[in-house]
Short mmCIF file of C-alpha atoms and ligand atoms in Angstrom, two decimals:
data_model
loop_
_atom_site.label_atom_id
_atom_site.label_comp_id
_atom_site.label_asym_id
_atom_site.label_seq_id
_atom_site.Cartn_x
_atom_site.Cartn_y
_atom_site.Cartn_z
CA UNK A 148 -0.60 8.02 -15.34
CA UNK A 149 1.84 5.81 -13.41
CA UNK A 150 -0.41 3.67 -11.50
CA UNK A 151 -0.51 2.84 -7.62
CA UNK A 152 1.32 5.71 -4.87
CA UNK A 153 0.21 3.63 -1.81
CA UNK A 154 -1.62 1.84 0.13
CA UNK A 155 -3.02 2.10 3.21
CA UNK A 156 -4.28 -0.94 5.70
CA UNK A 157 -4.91 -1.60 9.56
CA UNK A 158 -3.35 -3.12 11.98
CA UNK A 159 -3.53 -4.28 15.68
CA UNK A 160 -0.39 -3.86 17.43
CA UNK A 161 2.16 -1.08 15.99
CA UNK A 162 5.15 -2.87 17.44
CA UNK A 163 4.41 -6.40 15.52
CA UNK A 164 3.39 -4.49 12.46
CA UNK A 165 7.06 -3.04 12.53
CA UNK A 166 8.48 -6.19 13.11
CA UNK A 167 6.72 -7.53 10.53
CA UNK A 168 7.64 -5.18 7.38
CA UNK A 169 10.98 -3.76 8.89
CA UNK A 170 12.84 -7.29 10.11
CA UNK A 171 10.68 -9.97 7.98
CA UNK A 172 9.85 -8.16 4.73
CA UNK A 173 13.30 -6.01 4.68
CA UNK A 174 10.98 -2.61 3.65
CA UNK A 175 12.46 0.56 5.30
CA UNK A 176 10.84 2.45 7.58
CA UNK A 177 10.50 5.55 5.78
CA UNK A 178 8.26 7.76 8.16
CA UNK A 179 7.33 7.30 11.72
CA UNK A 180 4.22 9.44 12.32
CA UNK A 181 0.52 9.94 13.84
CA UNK A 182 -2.71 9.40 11.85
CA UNK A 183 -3.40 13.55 11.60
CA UNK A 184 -7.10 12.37 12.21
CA UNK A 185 -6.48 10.17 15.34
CA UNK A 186 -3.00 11.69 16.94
CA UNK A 187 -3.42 8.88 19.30
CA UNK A 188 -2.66 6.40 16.65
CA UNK A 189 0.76 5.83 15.12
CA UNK A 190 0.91 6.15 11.02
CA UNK A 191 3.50 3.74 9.96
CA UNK A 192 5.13 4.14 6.26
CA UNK A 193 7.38 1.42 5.00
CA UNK A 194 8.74 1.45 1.13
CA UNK A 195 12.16 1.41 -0.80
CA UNK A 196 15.45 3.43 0.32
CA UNK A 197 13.44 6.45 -0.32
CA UNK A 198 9.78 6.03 -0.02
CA UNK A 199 9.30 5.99 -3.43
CA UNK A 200 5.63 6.22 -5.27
CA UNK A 201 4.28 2.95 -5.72
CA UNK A 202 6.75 1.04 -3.38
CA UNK A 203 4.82 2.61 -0.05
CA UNK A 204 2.63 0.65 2.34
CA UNK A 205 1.40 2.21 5.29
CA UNK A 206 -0.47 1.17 8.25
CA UNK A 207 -2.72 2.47 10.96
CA UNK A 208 -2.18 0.37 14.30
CA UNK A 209 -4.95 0.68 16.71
CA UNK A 210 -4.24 -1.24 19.59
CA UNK A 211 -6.79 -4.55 19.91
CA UNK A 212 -7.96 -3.56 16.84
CA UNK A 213 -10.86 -6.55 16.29
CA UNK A 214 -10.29 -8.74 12.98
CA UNK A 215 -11.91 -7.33 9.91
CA UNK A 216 -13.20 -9.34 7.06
CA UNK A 217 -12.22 -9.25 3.52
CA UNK A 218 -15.05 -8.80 0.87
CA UNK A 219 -16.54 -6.64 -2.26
CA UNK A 220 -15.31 -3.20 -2.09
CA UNK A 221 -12.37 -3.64 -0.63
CA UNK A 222 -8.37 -4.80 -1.70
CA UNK A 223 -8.30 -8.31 -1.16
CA UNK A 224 -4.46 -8.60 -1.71
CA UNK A 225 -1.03 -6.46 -2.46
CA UNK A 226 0.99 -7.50 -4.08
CA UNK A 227 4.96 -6.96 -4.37
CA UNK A 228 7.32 -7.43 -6.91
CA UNK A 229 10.66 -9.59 -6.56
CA UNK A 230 13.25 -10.84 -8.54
CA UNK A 231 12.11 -13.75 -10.55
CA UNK A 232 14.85 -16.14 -9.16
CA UNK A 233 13.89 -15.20 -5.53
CA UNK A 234 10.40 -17.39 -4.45
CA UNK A 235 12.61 -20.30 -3.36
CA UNK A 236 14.63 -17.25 -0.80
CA UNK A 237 11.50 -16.14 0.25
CA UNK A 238 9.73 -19.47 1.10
CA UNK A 239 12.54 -20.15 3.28
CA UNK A 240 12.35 -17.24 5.21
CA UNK A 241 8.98 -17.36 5.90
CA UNK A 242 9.37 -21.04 7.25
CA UNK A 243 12.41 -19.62 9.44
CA UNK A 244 9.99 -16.66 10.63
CA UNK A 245 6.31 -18.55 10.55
CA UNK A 246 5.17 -16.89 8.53
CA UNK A 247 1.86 -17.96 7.12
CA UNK A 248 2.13 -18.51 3.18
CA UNK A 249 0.29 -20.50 0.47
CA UNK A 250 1.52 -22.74 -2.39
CA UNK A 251 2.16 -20.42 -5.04
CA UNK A 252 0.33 -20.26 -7.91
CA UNK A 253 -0.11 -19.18 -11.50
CA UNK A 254 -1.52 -15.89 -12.51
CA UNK A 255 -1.52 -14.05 -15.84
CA UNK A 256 1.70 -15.81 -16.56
CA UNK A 257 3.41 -15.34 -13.43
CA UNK A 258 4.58 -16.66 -10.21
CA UNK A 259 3.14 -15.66 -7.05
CA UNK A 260 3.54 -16.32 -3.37
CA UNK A 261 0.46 -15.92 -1.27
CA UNK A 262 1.42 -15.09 2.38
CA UNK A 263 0.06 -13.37 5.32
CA UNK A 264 0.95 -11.41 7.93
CA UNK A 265 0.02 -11.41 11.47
CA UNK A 266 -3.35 -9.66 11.41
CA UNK A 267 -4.29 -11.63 8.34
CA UNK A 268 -3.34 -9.24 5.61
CA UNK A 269 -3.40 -10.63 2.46
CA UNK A 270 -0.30 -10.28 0.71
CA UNK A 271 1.36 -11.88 -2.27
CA UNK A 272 5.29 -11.97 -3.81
CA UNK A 273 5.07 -11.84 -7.43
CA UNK A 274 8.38 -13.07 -9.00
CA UNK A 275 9.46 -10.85 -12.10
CA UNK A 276 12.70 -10.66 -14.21
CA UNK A 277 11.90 -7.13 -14.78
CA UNK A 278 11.78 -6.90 -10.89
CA UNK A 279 15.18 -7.75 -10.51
CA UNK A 280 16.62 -5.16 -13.03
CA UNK A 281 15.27 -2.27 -10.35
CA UNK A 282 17.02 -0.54 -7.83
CA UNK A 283 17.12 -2.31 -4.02
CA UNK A 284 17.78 -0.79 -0.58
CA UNK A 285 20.56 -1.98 0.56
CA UNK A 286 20.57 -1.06 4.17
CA UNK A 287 17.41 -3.67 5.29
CA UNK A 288 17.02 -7.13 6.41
CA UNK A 289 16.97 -9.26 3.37
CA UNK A 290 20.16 -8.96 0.83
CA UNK A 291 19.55 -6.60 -1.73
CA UNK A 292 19.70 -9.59 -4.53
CA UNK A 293 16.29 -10.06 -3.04
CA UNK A 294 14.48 -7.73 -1.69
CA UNK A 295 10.92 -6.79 -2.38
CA UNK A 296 11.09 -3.70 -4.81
CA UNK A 297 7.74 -2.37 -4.65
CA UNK A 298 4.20 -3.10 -5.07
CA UNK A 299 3.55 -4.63 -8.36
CA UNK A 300 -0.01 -4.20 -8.09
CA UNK A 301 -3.45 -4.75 -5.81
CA UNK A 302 -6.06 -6.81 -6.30
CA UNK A 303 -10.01 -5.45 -5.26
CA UNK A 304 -12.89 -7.64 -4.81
CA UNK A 305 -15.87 -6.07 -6.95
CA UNK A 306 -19.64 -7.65 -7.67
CA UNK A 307 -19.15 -6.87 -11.45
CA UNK A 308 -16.01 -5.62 -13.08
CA UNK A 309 -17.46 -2.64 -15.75
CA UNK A 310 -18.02 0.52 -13.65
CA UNK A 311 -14.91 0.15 -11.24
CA UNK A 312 -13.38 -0.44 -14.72
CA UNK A 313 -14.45 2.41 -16.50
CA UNK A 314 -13.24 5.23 -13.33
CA UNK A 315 -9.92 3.07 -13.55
CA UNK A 316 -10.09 3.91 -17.50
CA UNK A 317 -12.11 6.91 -17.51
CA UNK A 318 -10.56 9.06 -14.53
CA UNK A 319 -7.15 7.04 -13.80
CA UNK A 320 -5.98 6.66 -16.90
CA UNK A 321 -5.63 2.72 -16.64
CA UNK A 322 -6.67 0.51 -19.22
CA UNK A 323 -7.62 -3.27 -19.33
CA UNK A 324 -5.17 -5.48 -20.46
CA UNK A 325 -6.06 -8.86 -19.87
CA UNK A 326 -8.39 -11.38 -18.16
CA UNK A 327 -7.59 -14.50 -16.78
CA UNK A 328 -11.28 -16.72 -14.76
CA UNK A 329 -12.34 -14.20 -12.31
CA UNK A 330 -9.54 -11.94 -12.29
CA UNK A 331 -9.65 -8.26 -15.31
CA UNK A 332 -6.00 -7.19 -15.19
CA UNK A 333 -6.00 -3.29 -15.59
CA UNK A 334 -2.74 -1.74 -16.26
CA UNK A 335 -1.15 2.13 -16.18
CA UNK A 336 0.82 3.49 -18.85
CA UNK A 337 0.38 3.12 -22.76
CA UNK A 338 0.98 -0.55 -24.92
CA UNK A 339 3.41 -2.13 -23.04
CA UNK A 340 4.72 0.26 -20.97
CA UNK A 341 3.08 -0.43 -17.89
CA UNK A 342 5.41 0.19 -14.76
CA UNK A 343 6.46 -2.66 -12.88
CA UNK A 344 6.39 -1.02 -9.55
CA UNK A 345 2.49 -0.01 -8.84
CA UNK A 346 1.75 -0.16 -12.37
CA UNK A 347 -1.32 -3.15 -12.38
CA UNK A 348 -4.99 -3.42 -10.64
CA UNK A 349 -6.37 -6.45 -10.86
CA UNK A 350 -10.25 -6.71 -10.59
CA UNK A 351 -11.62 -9.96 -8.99
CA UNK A 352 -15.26 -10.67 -9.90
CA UNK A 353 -16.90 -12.13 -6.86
CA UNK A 354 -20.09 -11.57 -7.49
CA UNK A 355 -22.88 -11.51 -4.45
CA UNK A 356 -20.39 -11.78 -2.19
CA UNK A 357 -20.51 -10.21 1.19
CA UNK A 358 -19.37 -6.47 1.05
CA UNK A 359 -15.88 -6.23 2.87
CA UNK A 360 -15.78 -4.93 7.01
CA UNK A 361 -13.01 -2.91 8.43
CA UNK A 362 -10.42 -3.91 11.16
CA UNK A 363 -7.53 -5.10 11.60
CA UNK A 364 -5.78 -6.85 8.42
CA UNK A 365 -8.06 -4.60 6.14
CA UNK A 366 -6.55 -2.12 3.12
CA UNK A 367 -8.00 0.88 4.29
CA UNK A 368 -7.45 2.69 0.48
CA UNK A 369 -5.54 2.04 -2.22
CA UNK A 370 -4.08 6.11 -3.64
CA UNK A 371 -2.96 6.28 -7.16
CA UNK A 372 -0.60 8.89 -8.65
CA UNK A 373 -0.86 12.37 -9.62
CA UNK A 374 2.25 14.22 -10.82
CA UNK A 375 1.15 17.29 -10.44
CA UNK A 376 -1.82 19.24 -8.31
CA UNK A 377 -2.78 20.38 -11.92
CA UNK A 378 -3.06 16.78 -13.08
CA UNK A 379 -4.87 15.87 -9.75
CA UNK A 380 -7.29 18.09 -10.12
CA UNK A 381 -7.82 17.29 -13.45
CA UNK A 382 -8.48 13.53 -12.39
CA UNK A 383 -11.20 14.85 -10.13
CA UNK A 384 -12.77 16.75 -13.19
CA UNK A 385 -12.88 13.76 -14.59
CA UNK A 386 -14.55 11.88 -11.72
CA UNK A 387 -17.58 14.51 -11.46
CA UNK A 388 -17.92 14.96 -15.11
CA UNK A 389 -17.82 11.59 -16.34
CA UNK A 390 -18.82 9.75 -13.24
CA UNK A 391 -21.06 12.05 -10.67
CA UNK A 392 -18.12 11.37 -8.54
CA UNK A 393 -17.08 14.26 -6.49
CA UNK A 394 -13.62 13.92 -4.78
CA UNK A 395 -12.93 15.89 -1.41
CA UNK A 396 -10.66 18.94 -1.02
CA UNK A 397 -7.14 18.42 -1.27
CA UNK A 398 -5.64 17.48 2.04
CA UNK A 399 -2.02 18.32 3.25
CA UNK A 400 -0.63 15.10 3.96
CA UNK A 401 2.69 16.71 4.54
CA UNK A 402 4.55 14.11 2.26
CA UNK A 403 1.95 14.40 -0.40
CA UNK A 404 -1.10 16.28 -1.44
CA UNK A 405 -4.46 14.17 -1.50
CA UNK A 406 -7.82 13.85 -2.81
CA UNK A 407 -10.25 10.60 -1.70
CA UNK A 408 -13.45 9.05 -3.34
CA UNK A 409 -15.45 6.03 -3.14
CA UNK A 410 -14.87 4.21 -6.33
CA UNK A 411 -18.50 2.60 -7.41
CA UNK A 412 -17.35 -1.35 -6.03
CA UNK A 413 -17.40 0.91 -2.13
CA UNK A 414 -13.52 0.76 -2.21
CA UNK A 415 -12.11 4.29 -1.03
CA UNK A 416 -9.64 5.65 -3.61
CA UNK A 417 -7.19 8.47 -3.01
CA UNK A 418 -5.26 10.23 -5.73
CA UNK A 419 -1.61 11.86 -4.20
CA UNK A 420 0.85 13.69 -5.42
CA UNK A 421 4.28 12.65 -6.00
CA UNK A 422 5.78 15.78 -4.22
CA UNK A 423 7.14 16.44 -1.67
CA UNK A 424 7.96 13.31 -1.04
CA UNK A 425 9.42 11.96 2.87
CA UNK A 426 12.68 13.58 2.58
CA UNK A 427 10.62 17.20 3.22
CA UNK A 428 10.90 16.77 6.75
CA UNK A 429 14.10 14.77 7.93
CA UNK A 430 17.56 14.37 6.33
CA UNK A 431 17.01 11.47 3.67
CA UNK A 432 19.50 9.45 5.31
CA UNK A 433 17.60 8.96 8.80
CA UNK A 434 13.95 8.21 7.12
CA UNK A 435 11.64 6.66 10.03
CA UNK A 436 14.33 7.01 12.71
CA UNK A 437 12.20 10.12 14.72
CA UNK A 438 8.09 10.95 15.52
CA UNK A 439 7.49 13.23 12.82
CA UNK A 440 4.41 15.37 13.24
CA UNK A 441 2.86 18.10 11.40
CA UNK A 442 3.67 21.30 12.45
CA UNK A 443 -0.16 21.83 14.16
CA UNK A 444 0.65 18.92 15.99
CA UNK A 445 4.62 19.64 17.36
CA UNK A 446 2.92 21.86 20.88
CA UNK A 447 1.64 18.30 22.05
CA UNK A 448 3.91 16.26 20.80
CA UNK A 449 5.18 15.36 24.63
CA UNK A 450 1.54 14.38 25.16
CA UNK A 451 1.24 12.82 22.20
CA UNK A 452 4.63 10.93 22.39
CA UNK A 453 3.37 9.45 26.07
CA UNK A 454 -0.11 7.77 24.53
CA UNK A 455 1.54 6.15 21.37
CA UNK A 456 2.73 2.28 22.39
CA UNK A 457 5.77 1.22 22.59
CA UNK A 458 7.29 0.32 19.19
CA UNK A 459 10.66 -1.19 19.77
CA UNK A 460 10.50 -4.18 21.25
CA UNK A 461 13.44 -5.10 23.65
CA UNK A 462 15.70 -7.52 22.30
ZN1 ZN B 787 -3.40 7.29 1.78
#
């Protein structure tokens, strides 16, 4: 078990959301496609120089989307791992770009930058030495000394931490490591192991708070990995036969192959494979420069191609 392969979240306006992670955050743009449920509706994947697991965040941009409102069941925050010498780089930048951001604060130890981005999406930097010893693209918009390297972990809002902690333990193969006030740190991998890149969920206990609504600025799911289908599948097992929890069929996603459940907080959990990852269709060296669609999809793609928004803006 290896923790976190994605996540997924909505947004308003496809063209700021690119602007936003592209040319602010320095991810790459990895894979320009449609939501296969909604052609209408761009599917935006950003990560490292490759789209690896646990660096990807991906968004659905429905145009005027209305605001949607963090709460119980839901990811209230990802978060992103950067070098440890790098908060002072990125506070700066987000004063040059306006970009809404917090005092940062302590948490299990470490540094982290609270930000936003223009929907509302709660976000956080989390500075790490370990961070800084991983790979960086080289080819975006912040230098490569500083650049985000993946997400570090998420954080989901539950009433009461024991049963989303036991499918984390029971069915994902995490394990609690720590707790720190309202906040149960679980963590993938065995003793200290963990991976730094989508290797943590943190639990926050809210209590009776109001369950979570969807819209724009919401995670949509959070999808942890499977390295196999075999292994998959044997997660699922483990979901009906410990939990009563049954999984859907496996979906093609094209880039990976998926399975989704509602965790017992209300939060929607997928479990992907690691293959084939976003080099299956397009050279590896021109990731997110076409519309990629699936192969069902390609007889309208002129249709399609005319109802999408713009997503360049003009200079
Ligand atoms: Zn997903």
């Amino acid at each position: 078990m290896k923790g976190i392969h994605h996540v997924t979240a909505i947004a308003s306006d496809a063209a700021r959301n690119l602007a936003f992670y592209r040319d602010i955050l320095g991810l790459r743009l990895v894979k320009k496609t449609v939501n296969f449920d909604d052609p209408g509706t761009y599917h935006l994947y950003f990560g490292d120089s490759s789209g690896s697991p646990g660096t990807i965040m991906t968004f659905f941009p429905h145009e005027g989307a209305g605001p949607g409102r963090v709460g119980v069941g839901q990811v209230g925050e990802t978060v992103f791992a950067v070098p440890e010498a790098s908060i002072g780089y990125w506070t700066e930048r987000f004063i040059a770009h306006g970009v809404v951001f917090e005092t940062p604060e302590r948490r299990f130890g470490e540094t982290m930058l609270p930000f936003r981005d223009a929907d509302g999406t709660r976000l956080a930097l989390v500075a790490l030495a370990s961070a800084g010893r991983l790979d960086a693209w080289h080819g975006g918009s912040v230098p490569a000394g500083h650049a985000i390297r993946g997400i570090r972990s998420v954080t989901l809002w539950v009433a009461a931490g024991d049963r989303t902690g036991a499918v984390l333990a029971g069915a994902l193969g995490m394990r609690e490591s720590a707790r720190e006030g309202a906040y149960i740190r679980h963590v993938a991998g065995a003793d200290d192991a963990a991976p730094v890149i989508g290797g943590a969920v943190d639990l926050r206990v809210v209590g009776d708070f109001l369950p979570g609504r969807m819209g724009a600025g919401s995670v949509h799911h959070v999808a942890f990995r499977a390295e196999s289908d075999a292994a998959q599948a044997a997660m699922g097992e483990a979901l009906r036969s410990g939990f009563g929890i049954q999984a859907t069929e496996q979906k093609d996603r094209n880039y990976f192959r998926s399975i989704y459940f509602r965790e017992p907080s209300g939060a929607i959990f997928e479990i992907a494979t690691d293959a084939p990852g976003f080099a299956a269709d397009e050279p590896a060296e021109t990731l997110g420069e076409e519309l990629k669609l699936p192969a069902w999809l390609e007889p309208k793609r002129d249709a399609i191609s005319r109802a999408l928004p713009t997503l360049e803006r003009a200079a």
